[in-house]
Amino acid sequence: MLMLLFVLPVVVATSLYLTGWRPSSSGNHGELIQPARPVEGRSLQTLDGKPANFSELRGKWLMVHFGASSCSEECMKNIYTMRQVHAAQAKEIGRVQRVFIATDMGATKRLKAKLADYPEMWVWTGEKKALAEVLHSFGIDAGQPAEQQGIYLVDPLGNLIMRYPPGTDPGGMLKDLTRLLKYSWIG
């Protein structure tokens, strides 16, 4: 009987290993981008027409969301979620920046009015070619609605590392970002 106590765990572990079983859950709540890839965006601009690019924000963790200049209800929910997760960082808030990229240069005055409650969020847009380059670096190809892709997380080195699909629990996003900020030495 005592021998069974020692042998049984080894038999179970070996059978799990040989059948290829792996735990279904990992420690993160978003979709991990593997391998991490650098984000592009050298020819973007602010809504006021000033040049903007991701290299300006090196050294900061970025939460990025794409949407049309009309910014639908789903878009506004994602922007609100980014603000809440950002605000919950307390003393680490300076290490995180929020970025909204308008995928068209349409109603920028209306967009400015909609985003008036989010003054510390960077809002960028660009010409079609520049936007296509940025969308491609985030894995969003032509024809995919960028607004429905959720929220992306970019590390301080400028690499896209995670994606949070629409409807992701903000609490999970908060846990992931808090953990990354706690253990990261790069920004």
PDB file of C-alpha atoms in Angstrom:
ATOM      1  CA  MET A   1       0.000   0.000   0.000  1.00  0.00           C
ATOM      2  CA  LEU A   2       2.823   2.382   0.856  1.00  0.00           C
ATOM      3  CA  MET A   3       4.510   1.596  -2.455  1.00  0.00           C
ATOM      4  CA  LEU A   4       1.324   2.560  -4.328  1.00  0.00           C
ATOM      5  CA  LEU A   5       1.484   5.986  -2.662  1.00  0.00           C
ATOM      6  CA  PHE A   6       4.877   6.595  -4.287  1.00  0.00           C
ATOM      7  CA  VAL A   7       4.308   4.906  -7.650  1.00  0.00           C
ATOM      8  CA  LEU A   8       0.844   6.269  -8.509  1.00  0.00           C
ATOM      9  CA  PRO A   9       1.902   9.955  -8.913  1.00  0.00           C
ATOM     10  CA  VAL A  10       4.768   8.918 -11.210  1.00  0.00           C
ATOM     11  CA  VAL A  11       2.429   6.792 -13.360  1.00  0.00           C
ATOM     12  CA  VAL A  12      -0.149   9.601 -13.615  1.00  0.00           C
ATOM     13  CA  ALA A  13       2.501  12.224 -14.470  1.00  0.00           C
ATOM     14  CA  THR A  14       4.070   9.968 -17.109  1.00  0.00           C
ATOM     15  CA  SER A  15       0.722   9.219 -18.743  1.00  0.00           C
ATOM     16  CA  LEU A  16      -0.186  12.927 -18.852  1.00  0.00           C
ATOM     17  CA  TYR A  17       3.186  13.751 -20.381  1.00  0.00           C
ATOM     18  CA  LEU A  18       3.024  10.987 -22.995  1.00  0.00           C
ATOM     19  CA  THR A  19      -0.514  11.920 -24.081  1.00  0.00           C
ATOM     20  CA  GLY A  20       0.525  15.550 -24.585  1.00  0.00           C
ATOM     21  CA  TRP A  21      -1.836  16.994 -21.990  1.00  0.00           C
ATOM     22  CA  ARG A  22      -1.142  20.586 -20.999  1.00  0.00           C
ATOM     23  CA  PRO A  23      -3.072  22.896 -18.681  1.00  0.00           C
ATOM     24  CA  SER A  24      -5.642  24.855 -20.687  1.00  0.00           C
ATOM     25  CA  SER A  25      -5.131  28.092 -18.819  1.00  0.00           C
ATOM     26  CA  SER A  26      -2.087  30.284 -18.569  1.00  0.00           C
ATOM     27  CA  GLY A  27      -1.401  33.127 -16.193  1.00  0.00           C
ATOM     28  CA  ASN A  28      -2.471  35.870 -18.590  1.00  0.00           C
ATOM     29  CA  HIS A  29      -5.976  37.039 -19.469  1.00  0.00           C
ATOM     30  CA  GLY A  30      -5.287  38.465 -22.932  1.00  0.00           C
ATOM     31  CA  GLU A  31      -4.076  36.724 -26.073  1.00  0.00           C
ATOM     32  CA  LEU A  32      -0.286  36.547 -26.019  1.00  0.00           C
ATOM     33  CA  ILE A  33       1.276  37.585 -29.343  1.00  0.00           C
ATOM     34  CA  GLN A  34       4.021  35.076 -30.170  1.00  0.00           C
ATOM     35  CA  PRO A  35       6.532  36.040 -31.234  1.00  0.00           C
ATOM     36  CA  ALA A  36       6.264  39.645 -30.088  1.00  0.00           C
ATOM     37  CA  ARG A  37       6.625  41.941 -33.076  1.00  0.00           C
ATOM     38  CA  PRO A  38       7.694  45.572 -33.380  1.00  0.00           C
ATOM     39  CA  VAL A  39       4.982  48.111 -34.101  1.00  0.00           C
ATOM     40  CA  GLU A  40       5.394  50.519 -36.979  1.00  0.00           C
ATOM     41  CA  GLY A  41       4.007  53.987 -37.396  1.00  0.00           C
ATOM     42  CA  ARG A  42       6.420  56.665 -38.469  1.00  0.00           C
ATOM     43  CA  SER A  43       4.020  58.807 -40.503  1.00  0.00           C
ATOM     44  CA  LEU A  44       1.108  59.309 -38.144  1.00  0.00           C
ATOM     45  CA  GLN A  45      -0.142  62.636 -36.875  1.00  0.00           C
ATOM     46  CA  THR A  46      -2.181  64.116 -34.059  1.00  0.00           C
ATOM     47  CA  LEU A  47      -5.651  65.475 -34.762  1.00  0.00           C
ATOM     48  CA  ASP A  48      -4.015  68.921 -34.937  1.00  0.00           C
ATOM     49  CA  GLY A  49      -1.731  67.733 -37.748  1.00  0.00           C
ATOM     50  CA  LYS A  50       1.490  67.497 -35.710  1.00  0.00           C
ATOM     51  CA  PRO A  51       3.764  64.503 -36.449  1.00  0.00           C
ATOM     52  CA  ALA A  52       3.349  61.515 -34.127  1.00  0.00           C
ATOM     53  CA  ASN A  53       4.923  58.064 -33.944  1.00  0.00           C
ATOM     54  CA  PHE A  54       5.435  55.192 -31.559  1.00  0.00           C
ATOM     55  CA  SER A  55       9.110  56.004 -30.980  1.00  0.00           C
ATOM     56  CA  GLU A  56       7.975  59.096 -29.008  1.00  0.00           C
ATOM     57  CA  LEU A  57       6.502  56.741 -26.440  1.00  0.00           C
ATOM     58  CA  ARG A  58       9.435  54.339 -26.059  1.00  0.00           C
ATOM     59  CA  GLY A  59       9.971  53.491 -22.425  1.00  0.00           C
ATOM     60  CA  LYS A  60       6.235  53.360 -21.668  1.00  0.00           C
ATOM     61  CA  TRP A  61       3.714  50.554 -21.734  1.00  0.00           C
ATOM     62  CA  LEU A  62       1.017  51.385 -24.287  1.00  0.00           C
ATOM     63  CA  MET A  63      -2.640  50.436 -24.434  1.00  0.00           C
ATOM     64  CA  VAL A  64      -3.705  50.961 -28.049  1.00  0.00           C
ATOM     65  CA  HIS A  65      -7.162  50.913 -29.604  1.00  0.00           C
ATOM     66  CA  PHE A  66      -8.149  51.537 -33.230  1.00  0.00           C
ATOM     67  CA  GLY A  67     -11.450  52.984 -34.359  1.00  0.00           C
ATOM     68  CA  ALA A  68     -13.201  55.138 -36.909  1.00  0.00           C
ATOM     69  CA  SER A  69     -13.359  58.877 -36.311  1.00  0.00           C
ATOM     70  CA  SER A  70     -17.083  58.379 -35.624  1.00  0.00           C
ATOM     71  CA  CYS A  71     -16.117  56.083 -32.670  1.00  0.00           C
ATOM     72  CA  SER A  72     -19.084  53.765 -32.120  1.00  0.00           C
ATOM     73  CA  GLU A  73     -20.474  52.693 -28.748  1.00  0.00           C
ATOM     74  CA  GLU A  74     -18.135  49.648 -28.704  1.00  0.00           C
ATOM     75  CA  CYS A  75     -15.204  51.961 -29.432  1.00  0.00           C
ATOM     76  CA  MET A  76     -16.166  54.248 -26.528  1.00  0.00           C
ATOM     77  CA  LYS A  77     -16.457  51.208 -24.214  1.00  0.00           C
ATOM     78  CA  ASN A  78     -12.895  50.191 -25.096  1.00  0.00           C
ATOM     79  CA  ILE A  79     -11.619  53.729 -24.515  1.00  0.00           C
ATOM     80  CA  TYR A  80     -13.413  53.818 -21.160  1.00  0.00           C
ATOM     81  CA  THR A  81     -11.913  50.439 -20.223  1.00  0.00           C
ATOM     82  CA  MET A  82      -8.430  51.705 -21.086  1.00  0.00           C
ATOM     83  CA  ARG A  83      -8.971  54.758 -18.873  1.00  0.00           C
ATOM     84  CA  GLN A  84     -10.182  52.673 -15.937  1.00  0.00           C
ATOM     85  CA  VAL A  85      -7.298  50.187 -16.190  1.00  0.00           C
ATOM     86  CA  HIS A  86      -4.871  53.109 -16.533  1.00  0.00           C
ATOM     87  CA  ALA A  87      -6.315  54.939 -13.508  1.00  0.00           C
ATOM     88  CA  ALA A  88      -6.155  51.762 -11.402  1.00  0.00           C
ATOM     89  CA  GLN A  89      -2.363  51.676 -11.762  1.00  0.00           C
ATOM     90  CA  ALA A  90      -2.060  54.299  -8.985  1.00  0.00           C
ATOM     91  CA  LYS A  91       1.647  55.055  -8.414  1.00  0.00           C
ATOM     92  CA  GLU A  92       2.624  53.246 -11.642  1.00  0.00           C
ATOM     93  CA  ILE A  93       0.310  55.392 -13.784  1.00  0.00           C
ATOM     94  CA  GLY A  94       3.233  57.304 -15.308  1.00  0.00           C
ATOM     95  CA  ARG A  95       4.608  54.112 -16.856  1.00  0.00           C
ATOM     96  CA  VAL A  96       1.490  53.542 -18.973  1.00  0.00           C
ATOM     97  CA  GLN A  97       0.108  55.605 -21.856  1.00  0.00           C
ATOM     98  CA  ARG A  98      -3.169  55.225 -23.756  1.00  0.00           C
ATOM     99  CA  VAL A  99      -3.294  55.699 -27.531  1.00  0.00           C
ATOM    100  CA  PHE A 100      -6.345  55.848 -29.785  1.00  0.00           C
ATOM    101  CA  ILE A 101      -5.687  55.649 -33.523  1.00  0.00           C
ATOM    102  CA  ALA A 102      -8.475  56.903 -35.772  1.00  0.00           C
ATOM    103  CA  THR A 103      -8.494  54.772 -38.905  1.00  0.00           C
ATOM    104  CA  ASP A 104      -9.846  57.588 -41.036  1.00  0.00           C
ATOM    105  CA  MET A 105      -9.391  61.336 -41.152  1.00  0.00           C
ATOM    106  CA  GLY A 106     -13.130  62.026 -41.220  1.00  0.00           C
ATOM    107  CA  ALA A 107     -14.982  63.898 -38.507  1.00  0.00           C
ATOM    108  CA  THR A 108     -12.036  64.967 -36.358  1.00  0.00           C
ATOM    109  CA  LYS A 109     -13.944  67.831 -34.681  1.00  0.00           C
ATOM    110  CA  ARG A 110     -16.668  65.429 -33.603  1.00  0.00           C
ATOM    111  CA  LEU A 111     -14.012  62.945 -32.429  1.00  0.00           C
ATOM    112  CA  LYS A 112     -12.317  65.655 -30.336  1.00  0.00           C
ATOM    113  CA  ALA A 113     -15.667  66.415 -28.705  1.00  0.00           C
ATOM    114  CA  LYS A 114     -16.336  62.725 -27.984  1.00  0.00           C
ATOM    115  CA  LEU A 115     -12.903  62.274 -26.432  1.00  0.00           C
ATOM    116  CA  ALA A 116     -13.000  65.453 -24.322  1.00  0.00           C
ATOM    117  CA  ASP A 117     -13.364  63.310 -21.175  1.00  0.00           C
ATOM    118  CA  TYR A 118     -10.073  61.568 -22.002  1.00  0.00           C
ATOM    119  CA  PRO A 119      -7.572  64.468 -22.089  1.00  0.00           C
ATOM    120  CA  GLU A 120      -4.434  62.449 -21.322  1.00  0.00           C
ATOM    121  CA  MET A 121      -5.007  59.910 -24.084  1.00  0.00           C
ATOM    122  CA  TRP A 122      -2.963  60.402 -27.235  1.00  0.00           C
ATOM    123  CA  VAL A 123      -5.156  60.492 -30.347  1.00  0.00           C
ATOM    124  CA  TRP A 124      -3.493  59.881 -33.693  1.00  0.00           C
ATOM    125  CA  THR A 125      -4.558  59.426 -37.290  1.00  0.00           C
ATOM    126  CA  GLY A 126      -2.845  59.433 -40.660  1.00  0.00           C
ATOM    127  CA  GLU A 127      -3.057  59.032 -44.396  1.00  0.00           C
ATOM    128  CA  LYS A 128      -4.339  55.710 -45.764  1.00  0.00           C
ATOM    129  CA  LYS A 129      -0.872  54.332 -46.516  1.00  0.00           C
ATOM    130  CA  ALA A 130       0.483  55.208 -43.055  1.00  0.00           C
ATOM    131  CA  LEU A 131      -2.570  53.715 -41.354  1.00  0.00           C
ATOM    132  CA  ALA A 132      -2.299  50.533 -43.439  1.00  0.00           C
ATOM    133  CA  GLU A 133       1.329  50.142 -42.275  1.00  0.00           C
ATOM    134  CA  VAL A 134       0.341  50.569 -38.633  1.00  0.00           C
ATOM    135  CA  LEU A 135      -2.640  48.220 -38.904  1.00  0.00           C
ATOM    136  CA  HIS A 136      -0.462  45.594 -40.586  1.00  0.00           C
ATOM    137  CA  SER A 137       2.143  45.787 -37.803  1.00  0.00           C
ATOM    138  CA  PHE A 138      -0.684  45.078 -35.340  1.00  0.00           C
ATOM    139  CA  GLY A 139      -1.805  42.072 -37.394  1.00  0.00           C
ATOM    140  CA  ILE A 140      -4.932  43.759 -38.760  1.00  0.00           C
ATOM    141  CA  ASP A 141      -5.157  43.221 -42.492  1.00  0.00           C
ATOM    142  CA  ALA A 142      -7.152  45.203 -45.043  1.00  0.00           C
ATOM    143  CA  GLY A 143     -10.825  44.365 -44.881  1.00  0.00           C
ATOM    144  CA  GLN A 144     -10.818  43.550 -41.164  1.00  0.00           C
ATOM    145  CA  PRO A 145     -12.757  46.113 -39.118  1.00  0.00           C
ATOM    146  CA  ALA A 146     -10.024  47.609 -36.923  1.00  0.00           C
ATOM    147  CA  GLU A 147     -12.542  48.902 -34.395  1.00  0.00           C
ATOM    148  CA  GLN A 148     -13.626  45.360 -33.559  1.00  0.00           C
ATOM    149  CA  GLN A 149     -10.131  44.088 -32.752  1.00  0.00           C
ATOM    150  CA  GLY A 150     -10.098  45.159 -29.101  1.00  0.00           C
ATOM    151  CA  ILE A 151      -7.229  46.638 -27.102  1.00  0.00           C
ATOM    152  CA  TYR A 152      -3.542  45.968 -27.718  1.00  0.00           C
ATOM    153  CA  LEU A 153      -0.651  46.109 -25.267  1.00  0.00           C
ATOM    154  CA  VAL A 154       2.771  47.297 -26.448  1.00  0.00           C
ATOM    155  CA  ASP A 155       5.863  46.931 -24.251  1.00  0.00           C
ATOM    156  CA  PRO A 156       8.353  49.781 -23.560  1.00  0.00           C
ATOM    157  CA  LEU A 157      10.667  48.481 -26.298  1.00  0.00           C
ATOM    158  CA  GLY A 158       7.939  48.991 -28.915  1.00  0.00           C
ATOM    159  CA  ASN A 159       6.881  45.350 -29.315  1.00  0.00           C
ATOM    160  CA  LEU A 160       3.281  44.229 -29.591  1.00  0.00           C
ATOM    161  CA  ILE A 161       2.865  41.586 -26.890  1.00  0.00           C
ATOM    162  CA  MET A 162      -0.844  41.127 -26.085  1.00  0.00           C
ATOM    163  CA  ARG A 163      -4.322  41.584 -27.492  1.00  0.00           C
ATOM    164  CA  TYR A 164      -7.543  41.834 -25.543  1.00  0.00           C
ATOM    165  CA  PRO A 165     -10.547  40.980 -27.745  1.00  0.00           C
ATOM    166  CA  PRO A 166     -13.775  42.968 -27.366  1.00  0.00           C
ATOM    167  CA  GLY A 167     -15.675  41.913 -24.283  1.00  0.00           C
ATOM    168  CA  THR A 168     -12.549  40.977 -22.314  1.00  0.00           C
ATOM    169  CA  ASP A 169     -12.958  41.378 -18.570  1.00  0.00           C
ATOM    170  CA  PRO A 170     -11.259  44.655 -17.570  1.00  0.00           C
ATOM    171  CA  GLY A 171     -10.263  43.009 -14.284  1.00  0.00           C
ATOM    172  CA  GLY A 172      -8.159  40.482 -16.196  1.00  0.00           C
ATOM    173  CA  MET A 173      -6.524  43.252 -18.202  1.00  0.00           C
ATOM    174  CA  LEU A 174      -5.771  45.081 -14.953  1.00  0.00           C
ATOM    175  CA  LYS A 175      -4.201  41.957 -13.427  1.00  0.00           C
ATOM    176  CA  ASP A 176      -2.010  41.403 -16.500  1.00  0.00           C
ATOM    177  CA  LEU A 177      -0.804  44.994 -16.637  1.00  0.00           C
ATOM    178  CA  THR A 178      -0.205  45.161 -12.883  1.00  0.00           C
ATOM    179  CA  ARG A 179       1.871  41.978 -13.071  1.00  0.00           C
ATOM    180  CA  LEU A 180       3.873  43.272 -16.041  1.00  0.00           C
ATOM    181  CA  LEU A 181       4.574  46.576 -14.301  1.00  0.00           C
ATOM    182  CA  LYS A 182       5.606  44.795 -11.123  1.00  0.00           C
ATOM    183  CA  TYR A 183       8.123  42.471 -12.752  1.00  0.00           C
ATOM    184  CA  SER A 184       9.315  44.574 -15.701  1.00  0.00           C
ATOM    185  CA  TRP A 185      12.688  46.274 -15.570  1.00  0.00           C
ATOM    186  CA  ILE A 186      12.420  47.759 -19.048  1.00  0.00           C
ATOM    187  CA  GLY A 187       9.907  50.508 -18.359  1.00  0.00           C
TER     188      GLY A 187
END
